[in-house]
Short mmCIF file of C-alpha atoms and ligand atoms in Angstrom, two decimals:
data_model
loop_
_atom_site.label_atom_id
_atom_site.label_comp_id
_atom_site.label_asym_id
_atom_site.label_seq_id
_atom_site.Cartn_x
_atom_site.Cartn_y
_atom_site.Cartn_z
CA MET A 24 -111.18 -154.03 -34.56
CA THR A 25 -110.21 -153.84 -38.02
CA GLU A 26 -108.03 -150.46 -38.66
CA THR A 27 -109.51 -149.22 -40.98
CA ALA A 28 -108.18 -146.55 -43.34
CA LEU A 29 -106.69 -143.75 -42.45
CA PRO A 30 -108.55 -140.88 -42.71
CA PRO A 31 -107.09 -139.24 -46.13
CA ALA A 32 -104.20 -137.14 -44.68
CA PRO A 33 -106.09 -133.97 -44.17
CA THR A 34 -105.61 -131.68 -47.56
CA PRO A 35 -102.81 -128.78 -45.49
CA PRO A 36 -105.48 -125.94 -45.77
CA ALA A 37 -104.60 -123.77 -48.71
CA PRO A 38 -102.90 -120.92 -46.89
CA LYS A 39 -105.59 -118.08 -46.24
CA SER A 40 -103.72 -115.32 -47.53
CA SER A 41 -102.18 -117.17 -51.05
CA GLY A 42 -105.49 -116.86 -52.74
CA ARG A 43 -105.96 -112.88 -51.85
CA ARG A 44 -101.47 -112.48 -52.45
CA GLY A 45 -101.63 -114.62 -55.51
CA LEU A 46 -104.82 -111.19 -56.76
CA LEU A 47 -102.62 -108.57 -55.90
CA ARG A 48 -99.51 -109.87 -57.26
CA ARG A 49 -102.65 -109.49 -60.27
CA LEU A 50 -103.77 -106.63 -59.99
CA LEU A 51 -100.78 -105.54 -59.07
CA GLY A 52 -99.58 -107.08 -62.35
CA ALA A 53 -102.22 -105.63 -64.23
CA SER A 54 -101.71 -102.14 -62.66
CA GLY A 55 -97.99 -101.95 -62.71
CA SER A 56 -98.75 -102.05 -66.74
CA LEU A 57 -101.26 -100.07 -66.74
CA ILE A 58 -99.04 -97.72 -65.52
CA VAL A 59 -96.41 -98.20 -67.60
CA ARG A 60 -98.53 -98.69 -70.44
CA LEU A 61 -99.96 -95.02 -69.45
CA TYR A 62 -96.04 -93.67 -68.41
CA ALA A 63 -94.57 -94.77 -71.95
CA LEU A 64 -98.10 -93.04 -73.64
CA LEU A 65 -96.98 -89.51 -71.11
CA MET A 66 -93.78 -90.13 -72.49
CA LEU A 67 -94.73 -90.00 -76.83
CA LEU A 68 -97.22 -87.13 -76.47
CA VAL A 69 -94.26 -85.13 -74.35
CA ILE A 70 -91.91 -86.03 -77.38
CA LEU A 71 -94.13 -85.73 -80.08
CA TRP A 72 -95.58 -81.93 -78.71
CA ALA A 73 -91.26 -80.77 -77.68
CA GLY A 74 -90.65 -81.97 -81.48
CA TYR A 75 -93.50 -80.66 -83.13
CA THR A 76 -92.56 -77.31 -81.09
CA ALA A 77 -89.57 -77.56 -82.10
CA PHE A 78 -89.90 -77.78 -85.74
CA ALA A 79 -93.22 -74.50 -85.11
CA TYR A 80 -90.79 -73.09 -84.08
CA LEU A 81 -88.24 -73.36 -86.03
CA THR A 82 -90.28 -73.19 -89.73
CA ARG A 83 -91.80 -70.23 -88.12
CA SER A 84 -88.53 -68.41 -87.45
CA VAL A 85 -87.12 -68.75 -91.04
CA PHE A 86 -90.66 -68.39 -92.76
CA SER A 87 -92.16 -65.52 -90.95
CA PRO A 88 -89.71 -63.33 -89.17
CA SER A 89 -90.82 -61.65 -85.89
CA VAL A 90 -91.63 -57.70 -86.11
CA LEU A 91 -90.28 -55.22 -83.49
CA PRO A 92 -93.27 -54.63 -81.39
CA GLU A 93 -94.80 -50.90 -81.19
CA ARG A 94 -93.96 -50.45 -77.38
CA TYR A 95 -90.04 -50.47 -79.62
CA ARG A 96 -90.46 -49.45 -82.71
CA GLY A 97 -92.19 -45.85 -81.38
CA LEU A 98 -89.13 -45.17 -79.08
CA GLN A 99 -87.60 -42.16 -79.52
CA THR A 100 -84.58 -42.22 -80.01
CA SER A 101 -82.38 -38.53 -77.94
CA LEU A 102 -79.07 -39.03 -80.44
CA ASP A 103 -81.19 -36.06 -83.08
CA VAL A 104 -78.54 -32.99 -84.38
CA GLY A 105 -81.06 -30.75 -82.72
CA THR A 106 -80.58 -32.42 -79.34
CA LEU A 107 -76.74 -32.89 -79.84
CA ARG A 108 -76.26 -29.31 -79.65
CA ARG A 109 -78.32 -28.58 -77.11
CA ASP A 110 -76.79 -28.50 -72.88
CA ARG A 111 -79.00 -30.30 -71.16
CA ALA A 112 -79.13 -32.78 -67.81
CA ILE A 113 -78.93 -36.32 -68.66
CA ALA A 114 -82.26 -36.41 -65.91
CA GLU A 115 -83.94 -34.56 -69.08
CA VAL A 116 -83.40 -37.01 -71.37
CA THR A 117 -83.66 -39.89 -69.90
CA ALA A 118 -87.00 -38.75 -69.12
CA GLU A 119 -87.63 -37.92 -72.49
CA THR A 120 -86.84 -41.33 -73.73
CA PRO A 121 -87.73 -44.48 -71.53
CA PRO A 122 -85.63 -47.16 -72.12
CA PRO A 123 -86.32 -50.50 -73.07
CA PRO A 124 -87.34 -53.01 -70.32
CA GLY A 125 -84.54 -53.89 -68.58
CA HIS A 126 -81.34 -51.88 -68.81
CA TYR A 127 -80.55 -52.07 -71.68
CA HIS A 128 -80.69 -49.25 -73.66
CA GLY A 129 -80.59 -47.17 -70.98
CA VAL A 130 -78.87 -43.18 -71.52
CA ASP A 131 -76.40 -43.14 -68.61
CA ARG A 132 -73.69 -40.97 -70.50
CA TRP A 133 -74.77 -38.05 -71.96
CA PHE A 134 -73.23 -35.49 -74.57
CA GLN A 135 -71.57 -31.91 -73.45
CA PRO A 136 -71.84 -29.48 -76.32
CA ASP A 137 -69.13 -27.30 -77.27
CA PRO A 138 -71.03 -24.52 -78.46
CA ASN A 139 -67.74 -21.72 -78.95
CA ASN A 140 -67.19 -24.48 -81.59
CA THR A 141 -67.24 -22.74 -85.14
CA CYS A 142 -67.26 -25.43 -87.22
CA THR A 143 -70.05 -26.92 -85.16
CA ALA A 144 -72.16 -23.63 -84.14
CA ALA A 145 -72.71 -22.18 -87.24
CA ALA A 146 -74.47 -25.63 -88.57
CA CYS A 147 -71.93 -26.44 -90.68
CA HIS A 148 -70.30 -29.48 -89.30
CA GLN A 149 -72.48 -31.61 -86.83
CA PRO A 150 -71.14 -31.82 -83.37
CA LEU A 151 -70.41 -35.64 -83.85
CA PRO A 152 -69.25 -34.85 -87.43
CA HIS A 153 -67.40 -37.88 -88.35
CA ASN A 154 -69.62 -40.73 -90.68
CA ARG A 155 -67.53 -42.23 -93.66
CA GLN A 156 -64.87 -44.19 -92.59
CA LYS A 157 -66.81 -46.71 -90.67
CA GLU A 158 -62.87 -47.54 -89.45
CA THR A 159 -62.81 -44.38 -87.37
CA ARG A 160 -66.65 -42.77 -87.10
CA ALA A 161 -67.01 -44.21 -83.58
CA PHE A 162 -63.60 -43.34 -82.45
CA ALA A 163 -63.11 -39.89 -83.88
CA ASN A 164 -66.81 -39.17 -83.35
CA PHE A 165 -65.68 -40.01 -79.58
CA HIS A 166 -62.66 -37.94 -79.33
CA THR A 167 -64.80 -34.27 -80.16
CA THR A 168 -66.03 -35.62 -76.50
CA PHE A 169 -63.12 -34.13 -75.34
CA LEU A 170 -60.70 -32.65 -78.39
CA THR A 171 -60.92 -29.50 -80.29
CA CYS A 172 -61.07 -30.29 -83.84
CA ARG A 173 -57.52 -28.72 -84.51
CA MET A 174 -55.67 -30.65 -81.99
CA CYS A 175 -56.04 -33.50 -84.37
CA HIS A 176 -57.06 -30.95 -87.78
CA ASP A 177 -53.90 -28.44 -87.96
CA ALA A 178 -52.55 -29.01 -91.29
CA HIS A 179 -49.07 -27.55 -89.20
CA LEU A 180 -49.79 -29.17 -85.82
CA VAL A 181 -46.34 -31.92 -85.77
CA GLY A 182 -44.67 -33.58 -83.22
CA SER A 183 -45.53 -32.12 -79.78
CA ALA A 184 -48.36 -29.47 -78.89
CA LYS A 185 -48.60 -27.09 -76.13
CA THR A 186 -52.28 -27.44 -74.15
CA ILE A 187 -54.59 -26.00 -72.39
CA TRP A 188 -57.86 -26.66 -71.30
CA LEU A 189 -60.38 -25.02 -73.25
CA ALA A 190 -64.07 -24.43 -71.04
CA ALA A 191 -66.80 -25.41 -72.82
CA THR A 192 -69.54 -22.92 -71.18
CA THR A 193 -66.90 -19.69 -72.31
CA GLY A 194 -65.16 -21.16 -74.49
CA GLU A 195 -62.21 -19.51 -73.15
CA PRO A 196 -59.17 -21.32 -71.66
CA GLN A 197 -59.64 -22.55 -67.37
CA ASN A 198 -56.93 -22.12 -64.72
CA GLN A 199 -58.14 -25.05 -64.12
CA HIS A 200 -57.60 -29.10 -64.92
CA PRO A 201 -60.85 -30.49 -64.83
CA ALA A 202 -62.04 -31.72 -61.02
CA VAL A 203 -62.30 -35.62 -61.67
CA LEU A 204 -58.25 -35.87 -63.17
CA ARG A 205 -57.45 -33.37 -60.28
CA LEU A 206 -59.12 -35.89 -58.08
CA MET A 207 -57.60 -38.35 -59.39
CA ARG A 208 -53.98 -37.79 -59.69
CA TYR A 209 -53.88 -36.56 -55.80
CA LEU A 210 -55.39 -39.84 -54.73
CA GLU A 211 -53.01 -41.35 -57.17
CA LEU A 212 -49.70 -39.78 -55.56
CA ASN A 213 -51.57 -39.87 -51.62
CA ASP A 214 -52.04 -42.64 -50.42
CA GLU A 215 -49.19 -42.77 -47.88
CA ARG A 216 -50.36 -39.36 -46.42
CA ILE A 217 -53.83 -40.18 -47.16
CA ARG A 218 -52.87 -42.71 -44.60
CA SER A 219 -50.77 -40.87 -42.62
CA ASP A 220 -52.91 -38.08 -42.52
CA PRO A 221 -56.91 -38.46 -43.23
CA ALA A 222 -57.78 -35.05 -41.93
CA ALA A 223 -55.79 -33.69 -44.55
CA GLY A 224 -57.08 -36.06 -47.52
CA HIS A 225 -60.36 -35.11 -46.22
CA ALA A 226 -60.16 -31.54 -47.21
CA ALA A 227 -57.90 -31.77 -50.79
CA ILE A 228 -60.91 -35.20 -51.58
CA VAL A 229 -64.27 -33.59 -51.10
CA GLY A 230 -63.60 -30.35 -52.70
CA PRO A 231 -63.00 -32.11 -56.06
CA LEU A 232 -65.36 -34.08 -56.00
CA ARG A 233 -67.69 -32.39 -55.04
CA GLU A 234 -66.51 -30.02 -58.25
CA THR A 235 -66.99 -33.64 -60.39
CA VAL A 236 -70.58 -33.33 -59.53
CA GLU A 237 -71.64 -30.45 -60.32
CA ILE A 238 -69.46 -31.20 -64.46
CA ALA A 239 -70.56 -34.54 -65.13
CA GLY A 240 -73.85 -33.82 -64.29
CA PRO A 241 -76.84 -35.33 -61.63
CA ASP A 242 -74.88 -38.52 -60.97
CA PRO A 243 -76.74 -40.59 -58.12
CA LEU A 244 -73.25 -42.88 -57.27
CA LEU A 245 -71.20 -39.93 -56.92
CA GLU A 246 -73.59 -37.84 -55.08
CA TYR A 247 -73.86 -41.26 -53.00
CA LEU A 248 -70.49 -41.21 -52.05
CA LEU A 249 -70.09 -37.71 -51.74
CA VAL A 250 -72.38 -37.40 -48.93
CA GLU A 251 -70.96 -40.49 -47.43
CA LEU A 252 -67.33 -38.33 -46.72
CA GLU A 253 -68.86 -35.31 -45.51
CA THR A 254 -71.25 -37.61 -42.92
CA SER A 255 -68.15 -39.57 -41.58
CA ASP A 256 -64.58 -39.37 -39.67
CA PRO A 257 -61.86 -38.86 -41.74
CA GLY A 258 -59.99 -41.76 -41.52
CA SER A 259 -62.67 -44.50 -39.94
CA PRO A 260 -63.28 -47.49 -41.55
CA VAL A 261 -66.51 -45.96 -43.80
CA TRP A 262 -64.69 -43.97 -44.42
CA ARG A 263 -61.59 -45.39 -46.39
CA GLN A 264 -64.35 -47.36 -46.99
CA THR A 265 -66.45 -45.24 -49.13
CA LEU A 266 -62.58 -43.79 -50.69
CA GLU A 267 -62.32 -47.31 -51.81
CA GLN A 268 -65.49 -46.95 -53.82
CA LEU A 269 -64.28 -43.98 -55.28
CA THR A 270 -61.35 -44.38 -56.62
CA MET A 271 -62.97 -47.42 -58.25
CA GLU A 272 -65.76 -45.31 -59.49
CA LEU A 273 -63.91 -41.78 -61.17
CA PRO A 274 -62.57 -43.78 -64.31
CA ASN A 275 -66.37 -44.03 -65.15
CA HIS A 276 -65.88 -39.84 -65.47
CA LEU A 277 -63.06 -39.22 -68.01
CA ARG A 278 -63.69 -38.77 -71.14
CA GLY A 279 -66.25 -36.99 -72.11
CA GLU A 280 -67.32 -35.64 -68.36
CA TYR A 281 -64.89 -31.97 -67.99
CA ARG A 282 -67.33 -29.55 -69.78
CA ALA A 283 -63.68 -28.92 -71.81
CA ARG A 284 -62.09 -29.67 -74.34
CA LEU A 285 -58.01 -29.73 -74.57
CA ASP A 286 -57.03 -27.29 -77.42
CA LEU A 287 -53.86 -25.93 -79.13
CA ASP A 288 -52.03 -23.43 -76.34
CA VAL A 289 -52.42 -19.81 -78.37
CA ALA A 290 -52.25 -16.99 -76.89
CA ALA A 291 -55.67 -15.42 -75.86
CA GLY A 292 -56.27 -12.09 -78.03
CA GLU A 293 -54.99 -14.91 -81.36
CA ARG A 294 -57.88 -17.35 -80.45
CA ARG A 295 -60.92 -15.03 -79.91
CA LEU A 296 -59.39 -12.59 -83.23
CA ALA A 297 -59.56 -16.93 -85.11
CA ASN A 298 -63.52 -17.30 -83.69
CA ARG A 299 -64.46 -13.87 -85.19
CA GLN A 300 -63.07 -14.46 -88.36
CA MET A 301 -64.25 -18.03 -88.60
CA ARG A 302 -67.42 -15.97 -87.02
CA GLU A 303 -67.57 -14.08 -89.80
CA TRP A 304 -66.83 -16.71 -92.34
CA THR A 305 -69.29 -19.08 -91.76
CA ALA A 306 -72.18 -16.73 -91.36
CA GLY A 307 -71.61 -15.21 -95.28
CA PHE A 308 -71.22 -19.42 -96.08
CA VAL A 309 -74.68 -19.56 -94.85
CA ALA A 310 -75.37 -16.25 -96.36
CA ALA A 311 -74.22 -16.64 -99.99
CA ALA A 312 -76.11 -18.09 -102.91
CA PRO A 313 -75.40 -22.25 -104.32
CA ASP A 314 -72.90 -22.86 -106.04
CA SER A 315 -71.32 -18.79 -105.80
CA ARG A 316 -67.96 -18.36 -106.41
CA GLN A 317 -68.29 -16.03 -102.87
CA ARG A 318 -68.88 -19.32 -101.04
CA GLU A 319 -66.01 -21.63 -102.63
CA ASP A 320 -63.73 -18.69 -101.69
CA LEU A 321 -64.76 -18.83 -97.95
CA LEU A 322 -65.28 -22.45 -98.00
CA ARG A 323 -61.19 -22.76 -99.17
CA ARG A 324 -59.76 -20.26 -96.72
CA MET A 325 -62.13 -21.50 -93.46
CA HIS A 326 -60.44 -25.46 -94.60
CA GLU A 327 -56.75 -23.42 -95.43
CA ASN A 328 -54.98 -24.75 -92.58
CA VAL A 329 -57.37 -27.59 -91.88
CA LEU A 330 -56.56 -31.12 -92.77
CA PRO A 331 -58.52 -33.29 -94.25
CA LYS A 332 -57.77 -37.02 -93.50
CA PRO A 333 -56.04 -37.01 -89.61
CA ALA A 334 -52.90 -39.38 -89.31
CA ALA A 335 -51.55 -41.75 -86.80
CA CYS A 336 -53.82 -42.32 -83.62
CA GLU A 337 -50.04 -43.11 -82.44
CA GLN A 338 -49.16 -39.51 -82.51
CA CYS A 339 -51.00 -39.38 -79.28
CA HIS A 340 -51.35 -42.75 -78.06
CA GLY A 341 -47.52 -44.43 -79.43
CA THR A 342 -45.08 -42.65 -78.87
CA ARG A 343 -43.30 -40.74 -76.60
CA PRO A 344 -42.91 -37.65 -76.30
CA GLY A 345 -46.49 -37.37 -78.23
CA ARG A 346 -48.70 -34.67 -79.30
CA ILE A 347 -50.31 -34.32 -75.60
CA ASP A 348 -48.35 -33.96 -72.47
CA TYR A 349 -50.68 -36.04 -70.33
CA GLN A 350 -49.49 -35.15 -67.03
CA ALA A 351 -49.12 -31.58 -68.49
CA MET A 352 -52.70 -31.77 -68.44
CA GLY A 353 -54.06 -33.05 -65.34
CA TYR A 354 -53.82 -37.27 -65.28
CA PRO A 355 -52.20 -38.75 -63.30
CA PRO A 356 -49.70 -41.07 -64.81
CA SER A 357 -50.64 -44.38 -64.48
CA ARG A 358 -53.29 -42.53 -66.82
CA GLN A 359 -50.62 -40.92 -68.73
CA GLN A 360 -49.01 -44.71 -69.11
CA ALA A 361 -51.88 -46.18 -70.21
CA LEU A 362 -52.99 -43.52 -72.66
CA GLU A 363 -49.47 -43.98 -74.15
CA SER A 364 -49.93 -47.11 -74.97
CA LEU A 365 -52.42 -47.81 -76.30
CA THR A 366 -52.86 -50.94 -77.94
CA THR A 367 -56.49 -50.66 -79.25
CA ALA A 368 -55.13 -47.03 -81.22
CA SER A 369 -52.57 -49.04 -83.20
CA MET A 370 -54.98 -51.37 -83.48
CA ILE A 371 -57.61 -49.27 -85.65
CA GLU A 372 -54.73 -47.64 -87.60
CA ARG A 373 -53.41 -50.70 -89.09
CA ILE A 374 -57.01 -52.15 -90.04
CA ARG A 375 -57.31 -48.13 -91.38
CA GLN A 376 -54.27 -48.59 -93.70
CA GLY A 377 -55.85 -51.80 -94.91
CA GLN A 378 -54.22 -54.12 -92.72
CA PRO A 379 -55.10 -57.65 -92.23
CA PHE A 380 -56.20 -58.06 -88.49
CA HIS A 381 -55.71 -61.22 -86.69
CA TRP A 382 -57.74 -62.30 -83.37
CA PRO A 383 -55.18 -61.76 -80.72
CA THR A 384 -53.64 -65.84 -79.71
CA LEU A 385 -53.98 -65.02 -76.18
CA LEU A 386 -55.99 -67.21 -75.24
CA GLU A 387 -54.61 -69.96 -76.90
CA ARG A 388 -53.11 -72.93 -75.86
CA GLY A 389 -49.03 -72.44 -75.55
CA PRO A 390 -47.04 -70.76 -77.40
CA ALA A 391 -48.38 -69.00 -80.89
CA ARG A 392 -45.26 -69.78 -82.12
CA PRO A 393 -42.92 -72.81 -81.83
CA ALA A 394 -39.76 -72.00 -79.11
CA THR A 395 -37.23 -71.90 -80.58
CA THR A 396 -34.79 -75.09 -79.53
CA GLN A 397 -32.38 -74.87 -77.89
CA ALA A 398 -29.00 -76.95 -79.76
CA GLY A 399 -27.57 -79.62 -77.38
CA PRO A 400 -24.09 -78.97 -75.89
C1 LIG B 25 -59.25 -37.66 -82.81
C2 LIG B 25 -58.87 -36.74 -84.29
C3 LIG B 25 -59.93 -36.30 -84.39
C4 LIG B 25 -60.73 -35.40 -84.15
C5 LIG B 25 -60.90 -34.40 -82.45
C6 LIG B 25 -62.03 -35.17 -84.65
N1 LIG B 25 -61.24 -35.25 -85.89
FE1 LIG B 25 -62.32 -35.21 -87.82
N2 LIG B 25 -61.42 -36.81 -88.65
C7 LIG B 25 -60.77 -37.32 -87.74
C8 LIG B 25 -60.20 -38.38 -89.06
C9 LIG B 25 -58.81 -39.55 -88.78
C10 LIG B 25 -60.26 -38.27 -90.37
C11 LIG B 25 -60.59 -38.99 -91.52
C12 LIG B 25 -61.63 -40.06 -90.94
C13 LIG B 25 -60.95 -41.27 -93.26
O1 LIG B 25 -59.96 -41.75 -92.75
O2 LIG B 25 -61.26 -40.78 -93.70
C14 LIG B 25 -61.63 -36.85 -89.65
C15 LIG B 25 -61.87 -36.87 -90.89
C16 LIG B 25 -63.01 -35.30 -91.01
C17 LIG B 25 -64.12 -35.41 -91.73
C18 LIG B 25 -64.31 -35.82 -93.48
C19 LIG B 25 -65.92 -36.81 -92.77
C20 LIG B 25 -65.60 -37.72 -92.47
O3 LIG B 25 -66.87 -38.30 -92.17
O4 LIG B 25 -65.05 -38.51 -92.08
C21 LIG B 25 -64.68 -34.04 -91.38
C22 LIG B 25 -65.49 -33.29 -91.79
C23 LIG B 25 -64.51 -33.46 -89.55
N3 LIG B 25 -63.02 -34.64 -89.33
C24 LIG B 25 -64.78 -32.48 -88.84
C25 LIG B 25 -64.24 -33.07 -87.48
C26 LIG B 25 -64.92 -31.65 -87.43
C27 LIG B 25 -65.93 -30.52 -87.59
C28 LIG B 25 -64.15 -32.02 -85.58
C29 LIG B 25 -63.99 -31.31 -84.11
C30 LIG B 25 -65.61 -30.56 -83.94
C31 LIG B 25 -63.31 -32.64 -85.74
N4 LIG B 25 -63.52 -33.60 -87.06
C32 LIG B 25 -62.85 -33.91 -84.52
C33 LIG B 25 -60.13 -37.11 -86.42
C34 LIG B 25 -60.82 -36.16 -85.74
C1 LIG B 26 -54.68 -34.97 -80.19
C2 LIG B 26 -54.27 -36.35 -79.59
C3 LIG B 26 -55.98 -37.77 -79.74
C4 LIG B 26 -55.34 -38.75 -81.45
C5 LIG B 26 -54.49 -38.64 -82.51
C6 LIG B 26 -56.45 -39.85 -80.29
N1 LIG B 26 -56.43 -39.91 -79.26
FE1 LIG B 26 -57.31 -41.27 -78.71
N2 LIG B 26 -57.52 -40.10 -76.71
C7 LIG B 26 -56.45 -39.20 -76.62
C8 LIG B 26 -56.66 -38.45 -75.41
C9 LIG B 26 -56.66 -36.90 -74.68
C10 LIG B 26 -57.67 -39.60 -74.86
C11 LIG B 26 -58.16 -39.85 -73.45
C12 LIG B 26 -59.55 -38.74 -73.20
C13 LIG B 26 -59.19 -38.84 -71.37
O1 LIG B 26 -60.20 -40.05 -71.06
O2 LIG B 26 -60.04 -37.73 -71.24
C14 LIG B 26 -57.82 -40.79 -75.72
C15 LIG B 26 -58.61 -41.58 -75.41
C16 LIG B 26 -58.92 -42.49 -76.52
C17 LIG B 26 -59.24 -43.93 -75.75
C18 LIG B 26 -59.86 -44.10 -75.05
C19 LIG B 26 -59.03 -45.01 -73.29
C20 LIG B 26 -59.00 -45.11 -72.25
O3 LIG B 26 -58.52 -45.90 -71.93
O4 LIG B 26 -59.96 -44.77 -71.78
C21 LIG B 26 -59.59 -44.79 -77.41
C22 LIG B 26 -59.87 -46.17 -77.27
C23 LIG B 26 -58.43 -44.08 -78.22
N3 LIG B 26 -58.29 -42.47 -77.73
C24 LIG B 26 -58.21 -44.15 -79.42
C25 LIG B 26 -58.07 -43.81 -80.29
C26 LIG B 26 -57.63 -44.17 -81.71
C27 LIG B 26 -58.31 -45.19 -82.83
C28 LIG B 26 -57.49 -42.74 -82.45
C29 LIG B 26 -57.24 -42.57 -84.06
C30 LIG B 26 -58.44 -42.84 -85.19
C31 LIG B 26 -57.05 -42.16 -81.78
N4 LIG B 26 -57.59 -42.41 -80.01
C32 LIG B 26 -56.59 -40.48 -81.83
C33 LIG B 26 -55.98 -38.17 -77.61
C34 LIG B 26 -55.99 -38.47 -79.25
#
């Protein structure tokens, strides 16, 4: 037996899977590149779309300025003179002037008019009379909500003055300081006492707070704080927490929310006489023919003691003693300190005098000026 040739070595069976794996790989390769291509296409579309949108937005905003929507254009504002002359609650004003969506432009404080002011009652001057000098008009107008005109415009006034609170409702001096000031002063000066004898503190706080709520007009937060205090045990955690909240809230109800204005302290008879005289003059002025001698004469007489351009804001905000003795008028000591050295006032005063206004260097790094170096030993 001859050895026959060796049977051909069996070709190793082609690995079963190899064909499939190749196919899979090819398929994966094809679909992989398809995915990559699709992804690239998508990115290209996104970039093109974003580029187009940005360009279109830029072109539109430059060449066709947007128009204020009708609902805002038709918005009625309450700041006309007639409204300012009437005594109205803030709820009434807000109902009439629905604020745009959100809290922007909402009316949160309202103007308390002074129907006994002889300069504004006859409609010679508006309730917010300043409109000429833009540097000061907002400040001067804001002050008419808690000062009578002559506190700034009296030509004979120099140094400190004796002042009183004049009730806006009657035009007569009121024998108590505004309730909110009394309350703030009490809270500031009696911290220890309130802690050791909450019941006594409670009695002293609730009365003026109720009065403040009445004077400031319907105010949901103040009303809520009053109810919380009235219905909790003096000294309890709820009571103390409410008191803390009240202490933080009260400063928001200063300035024009007294239904009273600071005025010079003159004898009651003298005040009434001067007011009667002024009413007669203003009535005569309104009735007289324009450009008549009589009118000019009355105008001159009415403004005899009037300083047309009151001087420095610093008379009340930068000198000690200034025109107003704040503590004697019921302000708490911390408020007196703040009002007597009000940087805003001295800044406005300098701007008014035409001096350049420099931004504060407070936020800049390091000292504003290089520190002077000490000579070595
Ligand atoms: C805080 C002080 C202050 C009070 C309060 C005040 N004024 Fe003035 N008033 C000024 C100052 C300051 C000027 C000068 C503005 C300027 O430099 O032109 C002025 C100017 C004026 C002018 C000139 C026109 C103008 O628009 O500037 C009139 C009118 C006027 N006041 C009326 C009144 C009447 C009316 C009251 C009371 C309802 C009043 N002022 C209360 C500070 C005050
Ligand atoms: C006749 C005195 C008087 C004059 C003049 C005066 N102020 Fe005042 N000012 C006051 C009083 C009083 C208050 C405090 C009102 C309150 O809180 O009851 C006040 C408050 C202010 C406040 C608010 C401060 C705060 O913390 O609430 C600013 C700001 C201010 N004054 C700026 C000025 C400027 C600016 C001028 C000059 C145009 C000026 N004042 C002139 C009396 C005056």
